[in-house]
Amino acid sequence: EMDNHMSDRDDSCYDHAEAAFSDDEEDVNSKGKKREFRFHPIKESVVDITPFLEQLDESLKDKILLLQKGSDTEAQCEAMQEIVDQVLEEDFDQEQLSVLASCLQELFKAHFRGEVLPEEITEESLEESVGKPLYLIFRNLCQMQEDNSGFSVLLDLLSELYQKQPKIGY
């Protein structure tokens, strides 16, 4: 005969402390000082891509550094187009795609925050919203024929980027 009594259960896995809620207005830390919870913006830190750069071919490394040092969006877009052009060259080592994607993901972290589309959609605001260096990959892809060998290379680069930053979509 089976004994199914609630009193037989193992009480060691149950916490007998009562649930307690903290005050919304204030919180006192362990030293008795009141802590204030206010919004503190996160400081943008300088992105260190050195470990990735060391794994890139010299010419690609130089282009990534140009992209990183680009003083404005136009300069960054020019550097990004040079990177895309190099990726599309026949002798490009596709083993570099993952490292390149890591560099781009780090450099463009700010692009993945907030909204892509502007609040007020005009032709100019739309163009500005996708005028960032990251979107050059998509622009090149859209202008290519699917049977172009570079098409799959750019898709591979986007796939690597997506694995590191799913917000990129594609």
PDB file of C-alpha atoms in Angstrom:
ATOM      1  CA  GLU A   1       0.000   0.000   0.000  1.00  0.00           C
ATOM      2  CA  MET A   2       1.340   3.449  -0.981  1.00  0.00           C
ATOM      3  CA  ASP A   3       1.475   6.280   1.508  1.00  0.00           C
ATOM      4  CA  ASN A   4       0.958   9.632  -0.180  1.00  0.00           C
ATOM      5  CA  HIS A   5       1.136  12.104   2.649  1.00  0.00           C
ATOM      6  CA  MET A   6       2.077  15.731   2.133  1.00  0.00           C
ATOM      7  CA  SER A   7       4.062  15.621   5.364  1.00  0.00           C
ATOM      8  CA  ASP A   8       6.412  13.036   3.852  1.00  0.00           C
ATOM      9  CA  ARG A   9       7.756  15.391   1.195  1.00  0.00           C
ATOM     10  CA  ASP A  10      11.306  16.603   1.430  1.00  0.00           C
ATOM     11  CA  ASP A  11      11.097  20.110   2.871  1.00  0.00           C
ATOM     12  CA  SER A  12      14.775  20.850   2.290  1.00  0.00           C
ATOM     13  CA  CYS A  13      14.108  22.246  -1.176  1.00  0.00           C
ATOM     14  CA  TYR A  14      11.539  24.776   0.029  1.00  0.00           C
ATOM     15  CA  ASP A  15      12.488  28.208   1.263  1.00  0.00           C
ATOM     16  CA  HIS A  16      10.395  29.110   4.280  1.00  0.00           C
ATOM     17  CA  ALA A  17      11.221  32.825   4.078  1.00  0.00           C
ATOM     18  CA  GLU A  18       8.336  35.087   3.236  1.00  0.00           C
ATOM     19  CA  ALA A  19       8.338  37.078   0.030  1.00  0.00           C
ATOM     20  CA  ALA A  20       9.142  40.724   0.627  1.00  0.00           C
ATOM     21  CA  PHE A  21       8.885  43.660  -1.720  1.00  0.00           C
ATOM     22  CA  SER A  22      11.190  46.632  -1.556  1.00  0.00           C
ATOM     23  CA  ASP A  23       9.930  50.166  -1.400  1.00  0.00           C
ATOM     24  CA  ASP A  24       9.684  51.799  -4.815  1.00  0.00           C
ATOM     25  CA  GLU A  25      10.732  55.193  -3.492  1.00  0.00           C
ATOM     26  CA  GLU A  26      14.002  54.297  -1.861  1.00  0.00           C
ATOM     27  CA  ASP A  27      16.411  51.493  -1.278  1.00  0.00           C
ATOM     28  CA  VAL A  28      18.871  51.235   1.559  1.00  0.00           C
ATOM     29  CA  ASN A  29      22.089  49.392   0.917  1.00  0.00           C
ATOM     30  CA  SER A  30      23.826  47.145   3.438  1.00  0.00           C
ATOM     31  CA  LYS A  31      25.715  50.100   4.960  1.00  0.00           C
ATOM     32  CA  GLY A  32      22.496  51.939   5.754  1.00  0.00           C
ATOM     33  CA  LYS A  33      22.980  54.588   3.063  1.00  0.00           C
ATOM     34  CA  LYS A  34      20.088  55.453   0.817  1.00  0.00           C
ATOM     35  CA  ARG A  35      20.707  54.674  -2.854  1.00  0.00           C
ATOM     36  CA  GLU A  36      19.106  56.714  -5.573  1.00  0.00           C
ATOM     37  CA  PHE A  37      18.056  55.080  -8.783  1.00  0.00           C
ATOM     38  CA  ARG A  38      18.287  57.620 -11.541  1.00  0.00           C
ATOM     39  CA  PHE A  39      18.903  57.312 -15.248  1.00  0.00           C
ATOM     40  CA  HIS A  40      22.595  57.340 -16.039  1.00  0.00           C
ATOM     41  CA  PRO A  41      23.384  57.216 -19.758  1.00  0.00           C
ATOM     42  CA  ILE A  42      25.810  54.517 -20.765  1.00  0.00           C
ATOM     43  CA  LYS A  43      29.065  56.052 -21.891  1.00  0.00           C
ATOM     44  CA  GLU A  44      30.061  54.952 -25.370  1.00  0.00           C
ATOM     45  CA  SER A  45      33.408  53.294 -25.008  1.00  0.00           C
ATOM     46  CA  VAL A  46      36.033  53.289 -27.702  1.00  0.00           C
ATOM     47  CA  VAL A  47      35.687  50.005 -29.525  1.00  0.00           C
ATOM     48  CA  ASP A  48      38.778  47.820 -29.404  1.00  0.00           C
ATOM     49  CA  ILE A  49      38.901  45.639 -32.480  1.00  0.00           C
ATOM     50  CA  THR A  50      42.622  44.860 -32.165  1.00  0.00           C
ATOM     51  CA  PRO A  51      42.153  41.091 -31.621  1.00  0.00           C
ATOM     52  CA  PHE A  52      40.166  40.916 -34.865  1.00  0.00           C
ATOM     53  CA  LEU A  53      42.518  43.183 -36.831  1.00  0.00           C
ATOM     54  CA  GLU A  54      45.441  40.895 -36.064  1.00  0.00           C
ATOM     55  CA  GLN A  55      43.639  38.086 -37.914  1.00  0.00           C
ATOM     56  CA  LEU A  56      42.955  40.065 -41.106  1.00  0.00           C
ATOM     57  CA  ASP A  57      45.026  40.364 -44.272  1.00  0.00           C
ATOM     58  CA  GLU A  58      47.078  43.569 -44.341  1.00  0.00           C
ATOM     59  CA  SER A  59      45.044  45.329 -47.061  1.00  0.00           C
ATOM     60  CA  LEU A  60      41.732  44.512 -45.384  1.00  0.00           C
ATOM     61  CA  LYS A  61      43.136  45.603 -42.021  1.00  0.00           C
ATOM     62  CA  ASP A  62      44.081  48.984 -43.528  1.00  0.00           C
ATOM     63  CA  LYS A  63      40.567  49.452 -44.901  1.00  0.00           C
ATOM     64  CA  ILE A  64      38.968  48.565 -41.555  1.00  0.00           C
ATOM     65  CA  LEU A  65      41.221  51.120 -39.836  1.00  0.00           C
ATOM     66  CA  LEU A  66      40.144  53.725 -42.414  1.00  0.00           C
ATOM     67  CA  LEU A  67      36.539  52.848 -41.655  1.00  0.00           C
ATOM     68  CA  GLN A  68      37.136  53.141 -37.915  1.00  0.00           C
ATOM     69  CA  LYS A  69      38.891  56.502 -38.261  1.00  0.00           C
ATOM     70  CA  GLY A  70      36.380  57.885 -40.767  1.00  0.00           C
ATOM     71  CA  SER A  71      35.579  61.402 -39.628  1.00  0.00           C
ATOM     72  CA  ASP A  72      32.131  61.511 -41.187  1.00  0.00           C
ATOM     73  CA  THR A  73      29.558  59.218 -42.740  1.00  0.00           C
ATOM     74  CA  GLU A  74      30.776  59.917 -46.269  1.00  0.00           C
ATOM     75  CA  ALA A  75      34.361  58.931 -45.426  1.00  0.00           C
ATOM     76  CA  GLN A  76      33.104  55.804 -43.659  1.00  0.00           C
ATOM     77  CA  CYS A  77      30.930  54.892 -46.659  1.00  0.00           C
ATOM     78  CA  GLU A  78      33.911  55.242 -49.005  1.00  0.00           C
ATOM     79  CA  ALA A  79      35.983  52.973 -46.758  1.00  0.00           C
ATOM     80  CA  MET A  80      33.117  50.470 -46.518  1.00  0.00           C
ATOM     81  CA  GLN A  81      32.749  50.396 -50.311  1.00  0.00           C
ATOM     82  CA  GLU A  82      36.470  49.620 -50.580  1.00  0.00           C
ATOM     83  CA  ILE A  83      35.960  46.743 -48.127  1.00  0.00           C
ATOM     84  CA  VAL A  84      33.002  45.411 -50.138  1.00  0.00           C
ATOM     85  CA  ASP A  85      35.040  45.729 -53.355  1.00  0.00           C
ATOM     86  CA  GLN A  86      37.872  43.726 -51.795  1.00  0.00           C
ATOM     87  CA  VAL A  87      35.452  41.039 -50.570  1.00  0.00           C
ATOM     88  CA  LEU A  88      34.134  40.770 -54.133  1.00  0.00           C
ATOM     89  CA  GLU A  89      37.584  40.202 -55.644  1.00  0.00           C
ATOM     90  CA  GLU A  90      38.076  36.687 -56.983  1.00  0.00           C
ATOM     91  CA  ASP A  91      41.119  35.967 -54.837  1.00  0.00           C
ATOM     92  CA  PHE A  92      39.469  37.062 -51.566  1.00  0.00           C
ATOM     93  CA  ASP A  93      40.039  34.539 -48.771  1.00  0.00           C
ATOM     94  CA  GLN A  94      36.543  33.668 -47.538  1.00  0.00           C
ATOM     95  CA  GLU A  95      38.034  32.446 -44.262  1.00  0.00           C
ATOM     96  CA  GLN A  96      38.333  36.170 -43.472  1.00  0.00           C
ATOM     97  CA  LEU A  97      34.548  36.727 -43.567  1.00  0.00           C
ATOM     98  CA  SER A  98      33.915  35.766 -39.949  1.00  0.00           C
ATOM     99  CA  VAL A  99      36.664  38.034 -38.612  1.00  0.00           C
ATOM    100  CA  LEU A 100      35.539  40.841 -40.923  1.00  0.00           C
ATOM    101  CA  ALA A 101      31.971  40.421 -39.657  1.00  0.00           C
ATOM    102  CA  SER A 102      33.243  40.656 -36.065  1.00  0.00           C
ATOM    103  CA  CYS A 103      35.016  43.930 -36.857  1.00  0.00           C
ATOM    104  CA  LEU A 104      31.976  45.397 -38.613  1.00  0.00           C
ATOM    105  CA  GLN A 105      29.641  44.315 -35.829  1.00  0.00           C
ATOM    106  CA  GLU A 106      31.839  46.024 -33.245  1.00  0.00           C
ATOM    107  CA  LEU A 107      32.304  49.190 -35.299  1.00  0.00           C
ATOM    108  CA  PHE A 108      28.609  49.536 -36.089  1.00  0.00           C
ATOM    109  CA  LYS A 109      27.131  48.726 -32.679  1.00  0.00           C
ATOM    110  CA  ALA A 110      25.443  52.128 -32.620  1.00  0.00           C
ATOM    111  CA  HIS A 111      23.583  51.283 -35.854  1.00  0.00           C
ATOM    112  CA  PHE A 112      21.805  48.458 -34.073  1.00  0.00           C
ATOM    113  CA  ARG A 113      20.255  50.700 -31.439  1.00  0.00           C
ATOM    114  CA  GLY A 114      17.055  52.594 -31.971  1.00  0.00           C
ATOM    115  CA  GLU A 115      14.881  52.751 -35.023  1.00  0.00           C
ATOM    116  CA  VAL A 116      16.091  52.324 -38.585  1.00  0.00           C
ATOM    117  CA  LEU A 117      13.291  54.273 -40.197  1.00  0.00           C
ATOM    118  CA  PRO A 118      12.770  57.947 -39.424  1.00  0.00           C
ATOM    119  CA  GLU A 119       9.610  59.136 -37.683  1.00  0.00           C
ATOM    120  CA  GLU A 120       8.645  61.366 -40.582  1.00  0.00           C
ATOM    121  CA  ILE A 121       9.147  59.510 -43.821  1.00  0.00           C
ATOM    122  CA  THR A 122      10.255  61.653 -46.724  1.00  0.00           C
ATOM    123  CA  GLU A 123      12.498  60.718 -49.613  1.00  0.00           C
ATOM    124  CA  GLU A 124      15.367  62.612 -47.991  1.00  0.00           C
ATOM    125  CA  SER A 125      14.873  61.151 -44.499  1.00  0.00           C
ATOM    126  CA  LEU A 126      14.610  57.619 -45.914  1.00  0.00           C
ATOM    127  CA  GLU A 127      17.786  58.073 -47.904  1.00  0.00           C
ATOM    128  CA  GLU A 128      19.554  59.418 -44.824  1.00  0.00           C
ATOM    129  CA  SER A 129      18.396  56.499 -42.666  1.00  0.00           C
ATOM    130  CA  VAL A 130      19.992  53.937 -44.978  1.00  0.00           C
ATOM    131  CA  GLY A 131      22.970  56.112 -45.861  1.00  0.00           C
ATOM    132  CA  LYS A 132      25.138  54.479 -43.222  1.00  0.00           C
ATOM    133  CA  PRO A 133      28.205  52.408 -44.142  1.00  0.00           C
ATOM    134  CA  LEU A 134      26.622  49.143 -43.016  1.00  0.00           C
ATOM    135  CA  TYR A 135      23.896  49.446 -45.652  1.00  0.00           C
ATOM    136  CA  LEU A 136      26.453  49.471 -48.463  1.00  0.00           C
ATOM    137  CA  ILE A 137      26.553  45.683 -48.239  1.00  0.00           C
ATOM    138  CA  PHE A 138      22.810  45.575 -48.923  1.00  0.00           C
ATOM    139  CA  ARG A 139      23.052  48.193 -51.687  1.00  0.00           C
ATOM    140  CA  ASN A 140      25.736  46.182 -53.484  1.00  0.00           C
ATOM    141  CA  LEU A 141      23.693  43.026 -53.054  1.00  0.00           C
ATOM    142  CA  CYS A 142      20.578  44.659 -54.535  1.00  0.00           C
ATOM    143  CA  GLN A 143      22.494  45.943 -57.549  1.00  0.00           C
ATOM    144  CA  MET A 144      23.932  42.509 -58.329  1.00  0.00           C
ATOM    145  CA  GLN A 145      22.535  39.682 -60.377  1.00  0.00           C
ATOM    146  CA  GLU A 146      21.976  36.488 -58.404  1.00  0.00           C
ATOM    147  CA  ASP A 147      24.203  34.524 -60.780  1.00  0.00           C
ATOM    148  CA  ASN A 148      27.125  36.839 -60.014  1.00  0.00           C
ATOM    149  CA  SER A 149      29.691  34.966 -57.908  1.00  0.00           C
ATOM    150  CA  GLY A 150      29.943  37.953 -55.572  1.00  0.00           C
ATOM    151  CA  PHE A 151      26.268  37.648 -54.689  1.00  0.00           C
ATOM    152  CA  SER A 152      26.829  34.534 -52.567  1.00  0.00           C
ATOM    153  CA  VAL A 153      29.973  36.029 -50.990  1.00  0.00           C
ATOM    154  CA  LEU A 154      28.006  39.076 -49.798  1.00  0.00           C
ATOM    155  CA  LEU A 155      25.252  36.780 -48.529  1.00  0.00           C
ATOM    156  CA  ASP A 156      27.914  34.822 -46.640  1.00  0.00           C
ATOM    157  CA  LEU A 157      29.206  38.072 -45.113  1.00  0.00           C
ATOM    158  CA  LEU A 158      25.662  39.033 -44.084  1.00  0.00           C
ATOM    159  CA  SER A 159      25.156  35.561 -42.643  1.00  0.00           C
ATOM    160  CA  GLU A 160      28.314  35.948 -40.540  1.00  0.00           C
ATOM    161  CA  LEU A 161      27.121  39.382 -39.402  1.00  0.00           C
ATOM    162  CA  TYR A 162      23.704  37.976 -38.554  1.00  0.00           C
ATOM    163  CA  GLN A 163      25.265  35.285 -36.351  1.00  0.00           C
ATOM    164  CA  LYS A 164      27.072  37.991 -34.393  1.00  0.00           C
ATOM    165  CA  GLN A 165      24.253  40.564 -34.451  1.00  0.00           C
ATOM    166  CA  PRO A 166      20.759  39.189 -35.213  1.00  0.00           C
ATOM    167  CA  LYS A 167      19.309  42.700 -35.448  1.00  0.00           C
ATOM    168  CA  ILE A 168      20.894  43.029 -38.872  1.00  0.00           C
ATOM    169  CA  GLY A 169      18.255  40.786 -40.422  1.00  0.00           C
ATOM    170  CA  TYR A 170      18.564  39.988 -44.126  1.00  0.00           C
TER     171      TYR A 170
END
